[in-house]
Coordinates of N, CA, C and O in Angstrom, one line a residue:
X1 N -114.4 127.5 55.4 CA -115.8 127.3 55.2 C -116.5 126.7 56.5 O -117.6 127.0 56.9
X2 N -115.8 125.8 57.1 CA -116.3 125.1 58.3 C -116.4 126.0 59.4 O -117.3 125.9 60.2
X3 N -115.5 127.0 59.5 CA -115.6 128.0 60.6 C -116.8 128.8 60.4 O -117.5 129.2 61.4
X4 N -117.2 129.2 59.2 CA -118.4 130.0 59.0 C -119.6 129.1 59.4 O -120.6 129.6 60.0
X5 N -119.6 127.8 59.0 CA -120.8 127.0 59.3 C -120.9 126.9 60.8 O -122.0 126.9 61.4
X6 N -119.8 126.7 61.5 CA -119.9 126.6 63.0 C -120.4 127.9 63.6 O -121.2 127.9 64.6
X7 N -120.0 129.0 63.1 CA -120.4 130.3 63.6 C -122.0 130.5 63.3 O -122.6 131.1 64.2
X8 N -122.4 129.9 62.2 CA -123.8 130.1 61.9 C -124.7 129.1 62.7 O -125.9 129.1 62.7
X9 N -124.1 128.1 63.4 CA -124.8 127.2 64.2 C -125.0 125.8 63.5 O -125.6 125.0 64.1
X10 N -124.4 125.7 62.3 CA -124.5 124.4 61.6 C -123.3 123.5 61.9 O -122.5 123.2 61.1
X11 N -123.3 123.1 63.2 CA -122.1 122.4 63.7 C -121.9 121.1 63.1 O -120.8 120.7 62.8
X12 N -123.0 120.3 62.9 CA -122.8 119.0 62.3 C -122.2 119.0 60.9 O -121.3 118.2 60.5
X13 N -122.6 120.0 60.1 CA -122.1 120.2 58.7 C -120.6 120.6 58.9 O -119.7 120.2 58.1
X14 N -120.3 121.5 59.8 CA -118.9 121.9 60.0 C -118.0 120.8 60.3 O -116.9 120.7 59.8
X15 N -118.5 119.8 61.1 CA -117.7 118.6 61.5 C -117.3 117.9 60.2 O -116.1 117.5 60.1
X16 N -118.2 117.7 59.3 CA -117.8 117.0 58.1 C -116.8 117.7 57.2 O -115.8 117.1 56.7
X17 N -116.9 119.1 57.2 CA -115.9 119.8 56.4 C -114.5 119.8 57.1 O -113.5 119.8 56.5
X18 N -114.5 119.9 58.5 CA -113.3 119.8 59.2 C -112.6 118.4 59.0 O -111.4 118.3 58.8
X19 N -113.4 117.4 59.0 CA -112.8 116.0 58.8 C -112.3 115.9 57.4 O -111.2 115.3 57.2
X20 N -112.9 116.5 56.4 CA -112.3 116.5 55.0 C -111.0 117.2 55.0 O -110.1 116.8 54.3
X21 N -110.9 118.3 55.7 CA -109.7 119.1 55.8 C -108.6 118.3 56.4 O -107.4 118.3 55.9
X22 N -108.9 117.6 57.5 CA -107.9 116.8 58.2 C -107.4 115.7 57.2 O -106.2 115.4 57.1
X23 N -108.3 115.0 56.6 CA -107.9 113.9 55.7 C -107.1 114.4 54.5 O -106.1 113.8 54.1
X24 N -107.4 115.6 54.0 CA -106.6 116.2 52.9 C -105.2 116.6 53.4 O -104.2 116.4 52.7
X25 N -105.1 117.1 54.6 CA -103.8 117.4 55.2 C -103.0 116.2 55.4 O -101.7 116.2 55.1
X26 N -103.6 115.1 55.8 CA -102.8 113.8 55.9 C -102.4 113.3 54.6 O -101.2 112.8 54.5
X27 N -103.2 113.4 53.5 CA -102.8 113.0 52.2 C -101.6 113.9 51.7 O -100.7 113.4 51.0
X28 N -101.7 115.2 52.0 CA -100.6 116.1 51.6 C -99.3 115.7 52.3 O -98.3 115.6 51.7
X29 N -99.4 115.3 53.6 CA -98.2 115.0 54.3 C -97.6 113.7 53.8 O -96.4 113.6 53.6
X30 N -98.4 112.7 53.5 CA -97.9 111.5 53.0 C -97.3 111.6 51.6 O -96.3 111.1 51.2
X31 N -98.0 112.5 50.7 CA -97.4 112.7 49.4 C -96.1 113.5 49.4 O -95.2 113.2 48.6
X32 N -96.0 114.4 50.4 CA -94.8 115.1 50.5 C -93.6 114.3 51.0 O -92.5 114.4 50.5
X33 N -93.9 113.3 51.9 CA -92.9 112.4 52.3 C -92.4 111.4 51.2 O -91.3 111.1 51.1
X34 N -93.4 111.0 50.4 CA -93.1 110.0 49.4 C -92.3 110.8 48.3 O -91.4 110.1 47.6
X35 N -92.5 112.0 48.0 CA -91.8 112.8 47.1 C -90.3 112.9 47.5 O -89.4 112.8 46.7
X36 N -90.1 113.1 48.8 CA -88.7 113.2 49.3 C -88.0 111.9 49.2 O -86.9 111.8 48.8
X37 N -88.7 110.8 49.6 CA -88.1 109.5 49.5 C -87.8 109.0 48.1 O -86.9 108.3 47.8
X38 N -88.7 109.4 47.2 CA -88.6 108.9 45.8 C -87.5 109.5 45.0 O -87.1 109.0 44.0
X39 N -86.9 110.6 45.4 CA -85.9 111.3 44.7 C -86.5 112.3 43.7 O -87.6 112.6 43.7
X40 N -85.6 112.8 42.8 CA -86.0 113.9 41.9 C -86.6 113.2 40.7 O -85.8 112.8 39.8
X41 N -87.8 113.2 40.5 CA -88.4 112.7 39.3 C -89.6 113.7 38.9 O -90.0 114.5 39.7
X42 N -90.0 113.6 37.7 CA -91.1 114.6 37.2 C -92.3 114.3 38.0 O -93.1 115.2 38.3
X43 N -92.7 113.1 38.3 CA -93.9 112.8 39.0 C -93.9 113.3 40.4 O -94.9 113.8 40.9
X44 N -92.8 113.2 41.1 CA -92.8 113.7 42.5 C -92.8 115.2 42.5 O -93.5 115.8 43.4
X45 N -92.2 115.9 41.6 CA -92.3 117.4 41.6 C -93.7 117.9 41.3 O -94.2 118.8 41.8
X46 N -94.4 117.2 40.4 CA -95.8 117.6 40.1 C -96.7 117.3 41.2 O -97.7 118.0 41.5
X47 N -96.5 116.2 41.9 CA -97.4 115.9 43.0 C -97.2 116.9 44.2 O -98.1 117.3 44.8
X48 N -95.9 117.3 44.4 CA -95.7 118.3 45.5 C -96.3 119.6 45.1 O -96.7 120.4 45.9
X49 N -96.2 120.0 43.8 CA -96.9 121.2 43.4 C -98.3 121.2 43.6 O -98.9 122.2 44.0
X50 N -99.0 120.1 43.3 CA -100.5 120.1 43.6 C -100.7 120.1 45.0 O -101.7 120.5 45.5
X51 N -99.8 119.5 45.8 CA -100.1 119.4 47.2 C -99.9 120.8 47.9 O -100.7 121.2 48.7
X52 N -99.0 121.6 47.3 CA -98.9 123.0 47.9 C -100.1 123.8 47.5 O -100.5 124.7 48.2
X53 N -100.6 123.6 46.3 CA -101.8 124.4 45.9 C -103.0 123.9 46.8 O -103.8 124.7 47.1
X54 N -103.1 122.6 47.1 CA -104.2 122.2 47.9 C -104.0 122.7 49.3 O -105.0 123.0 50.0
X55 N -102.8 122.8 49.8 CA -102.5 123.3 51.1 C -102.9 124.8 51.2 O -103.5 125.2 52.2
X56 N -102.7 125.6 50.2 CA -103.1 126.9 50.1 C -104.6 127.1 50.1 O -105.2 128.0 50.7
X57 N -105.3 126.1 49.4 CA -106.7 126.2 49.3 C -107.3 125.9 50.7 O -108.4 126.5 51.0
X58 N -106.7 125.1 51.5 CA -107.3 124.8 52.8 C -106.9 125.7 53.9 O -107.2 125.5 55.0
X59 N -106.1 126.7 53.6 CA -105.8 127.7 54.6 C -104.5 127.4 55.4 O -104.3 127.9 56.4
X60 N -103.7 126.5 54.8 CA -102.4 126.2 55.5 C -101.5 127.4 55.5 O -100.7 127.5 56.4
X61 N -101.7 128.3 54.5 CA -100.8 129.5 54.6 C -101.2 130.4 55.7 O -100.4 131.1 56.3
X62 N -102.4 130.3 56.2 CA -102.9 131.1 57.3 C -102.1 130.7 58.6 O -101.9 131.5 59.5
X63 N -101.8 129.4 58.7 CA -101.2 128.9 59.9 C -99.6 128.9 59.8 O -99.0 128.7 60.8
X64 N -99.1 129.2 58.6 CA -97.6 129.3 58.5 C -97.2 129.0 57.1 O -97.7 128.0 56.5
X65 N -96.2 129.7 56.6 CA -95.7 129.4 55.3 C -94.7 128.3 55.2 O -94.5 127.9 54.1
X66 N -94.2 127.7 56.3 CA -93.2 126.6 56.1 C -93.8 125.4 55.4 O -93.1 124.6 54.8
X67 N -95.1 125.3 55.5 CA -95.8 124.1 54.8 C -95.6 124.2 53.3 O -95.1 123.2 52.7
X68 N -95.9 125.3 52.7 CA -95.8 125.4 51.3 C -94.3 125.4 50.9 O -93.9 124.8 49.9
X69 N -93.4 126.0 51.7 CA -92.0 126.0 51.4 C -91.4 124.6 51.5 O -90.6 124.2 50.6
X70 N -91.8 123.9 52.4 CA -91.2 122.5 52.6 C -91.8 121.6 51.6 O -91.1 120.7 51.1
X71 N -93.0 121.7 51.1 CA -93.6 120.8 50.2 C -93.1 121.1 48.8 O -93.0 120.3 47.9
X72 N -92.7 122.4 48.5 CA -92.3 122.7 47.1 C -90.8 122.5 46.9 O -90.3 122.6 45.8
X73 N -90.0 122.3 48.0 CA -88.6 122.2 47.8 C -88.3 120.8 47.2 O -88.9 119.8 47.4
X74 N -87.3 120.8 46.3 CA -86.9 119.6 45.6 C -85.6 119.1 46.1 O -84.8 119.9 46.6
X75 N -85.3 117.8 46.0 CA -84.0 117.3 46.4 C -82.9 117.9 45.6 O -83.1 118.4 44.5
X76 N -81.6 117.7 46.1 CA -80.5 118.3 45.4 C -80.2 117.5 44.1 O -80.9 116.7 43.7
X77 N -79.1 117.9 43.4 CA -78.8 117.3 42.2 C -78.5 115.8 42.2 O -78.8 115.1 41.3
X78 N -78.0 115.4 43.3 CA -77.6 114.0 43.5 C -78.8 113.1 43.9 O -78.7 111.9 44.1
X79 N -80.0 113.7 44.0 CA -81.2 112.9 44.4 C -81.5 112.9 45.8 O -82.5 112.3 46.3
X80 N -80.6 113.4 46.7 CA -80.8 113.5 48.1 C -81.0 114.9 48.6 O -80.4 115.8 48.0
X81 N -81.8 115.0 49.6 CA -82.0 116.4 50.1 C -80.8 116.9 50.9 O -80.1 116.1 51.5
X82 N -80.5 118.2 50.7 CA -79.4 118.7 51.5 C -79.8 118.9 52.9 O -80.9 118.7 53.3
X83 N -78.9 119.2 53.8 CA -79.1 119.3 55.2 C -80.2 120.4 55.5 O -81.1 120.2 56.2
X84 N -80.0 121.5 54.8 CA -81.0 122.6 55.0 C -82.4 122.2 54.5 O -83.4 122.5 55.1
X85 N -82.5 121.4 53.4 CA -83.8 121.0 52.9 C -84.4 120.0 53.8 O -85.6 119.9 54.0
X86 N -83.5 119.1 54.5 CA -84.1 118.2 55.4 C -84.7 118.9 56.6 O -85.7 118.5 57.1
X87 N -84.1 119.9 57.1 CA -84.6 120.7 58.2 C -86.0 121.3 57.7 O -86.9 121.4 58.5
X88 N -86.0 121.8 56.5 CA -87.3 122.4 56.0 C -88.4 121.3 55.9 O -89.5 121.6 56.3
X89 N -88.0 120.1 55.6 CA -89.0 119.0 55.5 C -89.5 118.7 57.0 O -90.7 118.5 57.1
X90 N -88.6 118.7 57.9 CA -89.1 118.5 59.3 C -90.0 119.6 59.8 O -91.0 119.4 60.4
X91 N -89.6 120.9 59.5 CA -90.4 122.0 59.8 C -91.8 121.9 59.1 O -92.8 122.2 59.7
X92 N -91.8 121.5 57.9 CA -93.1 121.3 57.1 C -94.0 120.3 57.7 O -95.2 120.5 57.9
X93 N -93.4 119.1 58.1 CA -94.2 118.1 58.7 C -94.7 118.5 60.1 O -95.8 118.2 60.5
X94 N -93.9 119.3 60.8 CA -94.3 119.8 62.1 C -95.4 120.8 61.9 O -96.4 120.8 62.7
X95 N -95.3 121.7 60.9 CA -96.4 122.6 60.7 C -97.7 121.9 60.3 O -98.8 122.3 60.7
X96 N -97.6 120.8 59.5 CA -98.8 120.1 59.2 C -99.3 119.4 60.4 O -100.5 119.4 60.6
X97 N -98.5 118.9 61.3 CA -99.0 118.3 62.6 C -99.7 119.4 63.4 O -100.7 119.1 64.0
X98 N -99.1 120.6 63.5 CA -99.8 121.7 64.2 C -101.2 122.0 63.6 O -102.1 122.2 64.3
X99 N -101.2 122.1 62.3 CA -102.4 122.3 61.6 C -103.5 121.2 61.8 O -104.6 121.5 62.1
X100 N -103.0 120.0 61.8 CA -103.8 118.9 62.0 C -104.4 118.9 63.5 O -105.5 118.6 63.7
X101 N -103.5 119.3 64.4 CA -103.9 119.4 65.8 C -105.0 120.5 66.0 O -106.0 120.3 66.7
X102 N -104.8 121.6 65.3 CA -105.8 122.7 65.4 C -107.1 122.3 64.8 O -108.1 122.5 65.4
X103 N -107.1 121.6 63.7 CA -108.3 121.1 63.1 C -109.0 120.1 64.0 O -110.3 120.1 64.1
X104 N -108.3 119.2 64.6 CA -108.8 118.2 65.5 C -109.5 118.9 66.7 O -110.5 118.5 67.2
X105 N -108.8 120.0 67.2 CA -109.4 120.7 68.3 C -110.7 121.4 67.9 O -111.7 121.4 68.7
X106 N -110.8 121.9 66.7 CA -112.0 122.5 66.2 C -113.1 121.5 66.1 O -114.3 121.7 66.4
X107 N -112.8 120.3 65.6 CA -113.8 119.2 65.6 C -114.3 118.8 67.0 O -115.5 118.6 67.2
X108 N -113.3 118.7 67.9 CA -113.7 118.4 69.3 C -114.6 119.4 69.9 O -115.6 119.1 70.6
X109 N -114.4 120.7 69.6 CA -115.3 121.7 70.1 C -116.7 121.6 69.5 O -117.7 121.9 70.1
X110 N -116.7 121.2 68.2 CA -118.0 121.0 67.6 C -118.8 119.8 68.3 O -119.9 119.9 68.5
X111 N -118.0 118.7 68.5 CA -118.7 117.6 69.2 C -119.2 118.0 70.6 O -120.2 117.6 71.0
X112 N -118.4 118.8 71.3 CA -118.8 119.3 72.6 C -120.1 120.1 72.5 O -121.0 120.0 73.3
X113 N -120.2 120.9 71.5 CA -121.4 121.7 71.3 C -122.6 120.9 70.9 O -123.7 121.2 71.3
X114 N -122.3 119.8 70.3 CA -123.4 118.8 69.9 C -123.7 117.9 71.1 O -124.5 116.9 70.9
X115 N -123.2 118.1 72.3 CA -123.4 117.4 73.5 C -122.8 116.0 73.5 O -123.2 115.1 74.2
X116 N -121.8 115.8 72.6 CA -121.1 114.5 72.6 C -119.7 114.7 73.2 O -118.7 114.7 72.5
X117 N -119.7 114.9 74.5 CA -118.5 115.2 75.2 C -117.5 114.1 75.3 O -116.3 114.3 75.2
X118 N -118.0 112.8 75.3 CA -117.1 111.7 75.2 C -116.2 111.7 73.9 O -115.0 111.4 74.0
X119 N -116.9 111.9 72.8 CA -116.2 111.9 71.5 C -115.3 113.1 71.5 O -114.1 112.9 70.9
X120 N -115.7 114.2 72.0 CA -114.8 115.4 72.0 C -113.5 115.1 72.8 O -112.4 115.4 72.4
X121 N -113.7 114.5 74.0 CA -112.6 114.2 74.8 C -111.6 113.2 74.2 O -110.4 113.3 74.3
X122 N -112.2 112.2 73.5 CA -111.5 111.2 72.8 C -110.6 111.8 71.7 O -109.4 111.5 71.5
X123 N -111.2 112.8 71.0 CA -110.4 113.5 69.9 C -109.3 114.3 70.5 O -108.1 114.3 70.0
X124 N -109.6 115.0 71.6 CA -108.6 115.8 72.2 C -107.4 115.0 72.8 O -106.2 115.4 72.8
X125 N -107.7 113.9 73.3 CA -106.7 113.0 73.9 C -105.8 112.4 72.8 O -104.7 112.0 73.0
X126 N -106.4 112.3 71.6 CA -105.6 111.8 70.5 C -104.5 112.7 70.0 O -103.6 112.3 69.2
X127 N -104.6 114.0 70.3 CA -103.6 115.0 70.0 C -102.3 114.7 70.8 O -102.5 114.6 72.0
X128 N -101.2 114.7 70.2 CA -100.0 114.5 70.9 C -99.8 115.6 71.9 O -100.0 116.7 71.7
X129 N -99.3 115.2 73.2 CA -99.2 116.2 74.2 C -98.3 117.4 73.9 O -98.5 118.5 74.3
X130 N -97.2 117.1 73.1 CA -96.3 118.2 72.7 C -96.9 119.2 71.7 O -96.4 120.3 71.5
X131 N -98.0 118.8 71.0 CA -98.6 119.6 70.0 C -99.8 120.4 70.6 O -100.4 121.2 70.0
X132 N -100.2 120.0 71.9 CA -101.3 120.7 72.5 C -100.9 122.1 73.0 O -99.9 122.3 73.6
X133 N -101.8 123.1 72.6 CA -101.6 124.4 73.1 C -102.2 124.5 74.5 O -103.0 123.6 74.9
X134 N -101.9 125.5 75.3 CA -102.5 125.6 76.6 C -104.0 125.7 76.6 O -104.7 125.1 77.4
X135 N -104.5 126.3 75.5 CA -106.0 126.4 75.4 C -106.6 125.0 75.3 O -107.7 124.7 75.8
X136 N -105.9 124.1 74.5 CA -106.4 122.8 74.3 C -106.4 122.0 75.7 O -107.4 121.3 76.0
X137 N -105.4 122.2 76.4 CA -105.3 121.5 77.7 C -106.4 122.0 78.7 O -107.0 121.2 79.4
X138 N -106.6 123.3 78.7 CA -107.7 123.9 79.5 C -109.1 123.4 79.1 O -109.9 123.2 79.9
X139 N -109.2 123.2 77.8 CA -110.5 122.7 77.3 C -110.7 121.2 77.7 O -111.8 120.8 78.0
X140 N -109.6 120.5 77.6 CA -109.6 119.1 78.1 C -110.0 119.1 79.5 O -110.9 118.2 80.0
X141 N -109.5 120.0 80.3 CA -109.8 120.0 81.8 C -111.3 120.4 82.0 O -112.0 119.8 82.8
X142 N -111.8 121.2 81.1 CA -113.2 121.6 81.2 C -114.1 120.4 80.9 O -115.1 120.1 81.6
X143 N -113.7 119.6 79.9 CA -114.5 118.4 79.6 C -114.4 117.4 80.6 O -115.5 116.8 81.0
X144 N -113.3 117.2 81.2 CA -113.1 116.2 82.3 C -114.0 116.7 83.5 O -114.7 115.8 84.1
X145 N -114.0 118.0 83.8 CA -114.9 118.5 84.9 C -116.3 118.2 84.6 O -117.1 117.8 85.5
X146 N -116.8 118.5 83.4 CA -118.2 118.3 83.0 C -118.6 116.8 83.1 O -119.7 116.5 83.3
X147 N -117.6 115.9 82.9 CA -117.9 114.5 82.9 C -117.7 113.9 84.3 O -117.9 112.7 84.5
X148 N -117.3 114.8 85.3 CA -117.1 114.3 86.7 C -115.9 113.6 87.0 O -115.8 112.9 88.0
X149 N -114.8 113.8 86.2 CA -113.5 113.2 86.4 C -112.6 114.2 87.1 O -112.1 115.0 86.4
X150 N -112.4 114.0 88.4 CA -111.7 115.1 89.1 C -110.2 115.0 89.0 O -109.6 116.1 88.7
X151 N -109.6 113.8 89.1 CA -108.1 113.8 89.0 C -107.6 114.2 87.7 O -106.6 115.0 87.6
X152 N -108.2 113.7 86.6 CA -107.7 114.2 85.3 C -107.9 115.7 85.1 O -107.1 116.3 84.4
X153 N -109.0 116.2 85.7 CA -109.2 117.6 85.6 C -108.1 118.4 86.2 O -107.6 119.4 85.5
X154 N -107.7 118.0 87.3 CA -106.6 118.7 88.0 C -105.3 118.7 87.2 O -104.6 119.7 87.0
X155 N -105.0 117.5 86.7 CA -103.7 117.3 86.0 C -103.8 118.1 84.6 O -102.8 118.7 84.2
X156 N -104.9 118.1 84.0 CA -105.0 118.9 82.7 C -105.0 120.4 83.0 O -104.3 121.1 82.3
X157 N -105.5 120.8 84.1 CA -105.4 122.2 84.5 C -104.0 122.6 84.8 O -103.5 123.7 84.4
X158 N -103.3 121.7 85.5 CA -101.9 122.0 85.8 C -101.1 122.2 84.6 O -100.3 123.1 84.4
X159 N -101.3 121.3 83.6 CA -100.5 121.4 82.3 C -100.9 122.6 81.6 O -100.0 123.3 81.0
X160 N -102.2 123.0 81.5 CA -102.6 124.2 80.9 C -102.1 125.5 81.5 O -101.6 126.4 80.8
X161 N -102.0 125.5 82.8 CA -101.5 126.7 83.5 C -100.0 126.8 83.4 O -99.5 127.9 83.3
X162 N -99.3 125.7 83.4 CA -97.9 125.7 83.2 C -97.5 126.3 81.8 O -96.5 127.0 81.7
X163 N -98.3 125.9 80.8 CA -98.0 126.5 79.4 C -98.4 127.9 79.3 O -97.7 128.6 78.5
X164 N -99.4 128.4 80.1 CA -99.8 129.8 80.0 C -100.3 130.2 81.3 O -101.4 130.1 81.7
X165 N -99.4 130.8 82.2 CA -99.7 131.1 83.6 C -100.8 132.2 83.6 O -101.5 132.2 84.7
X166 N -101.0 133.0 82.6 CA -102.0 134.1 82.7 C -103.3 133.7 82.1 O -104.2 134.5 81.9
X167 N -103.5 132.4 81.8 CA -104.7 131.9 81.1 C -105.9 131.9 82.1 O -105.9 131.7 83.2

């Protein structure tokens, strides 16, 4: 919905919906982790079920199905996750982190469109470097350039071009 608002030019409203999506993703991530730590109980399985339906509602399936698979997996019979399930949990949290980074990037683009480039840059710098796509690094370089910061512009361009030489 926020993408549609942004395309229509209602950028400020889109920011609020993107922020809601990020906060919901964070709550899903924390409820998924607590379900794994808590063991196999009826409460934890129902919370992970609602979390996977909320993830589907927010488009998490569009970015990858490991999110739903990792959140819906239950621990083994002894109350501990097996090795394969632990890897699925890591993949699920990684997918959530990627989704969260993508949403943060979209929020930053909205702020840049609203002429709040400092806030946009602050948001983009908050994304962990290993989660940044080359597009994000190049956008950071563009913001640095518009703000007149030459050295960070060059280093962000270098990182972006290393990730995608044909960009």
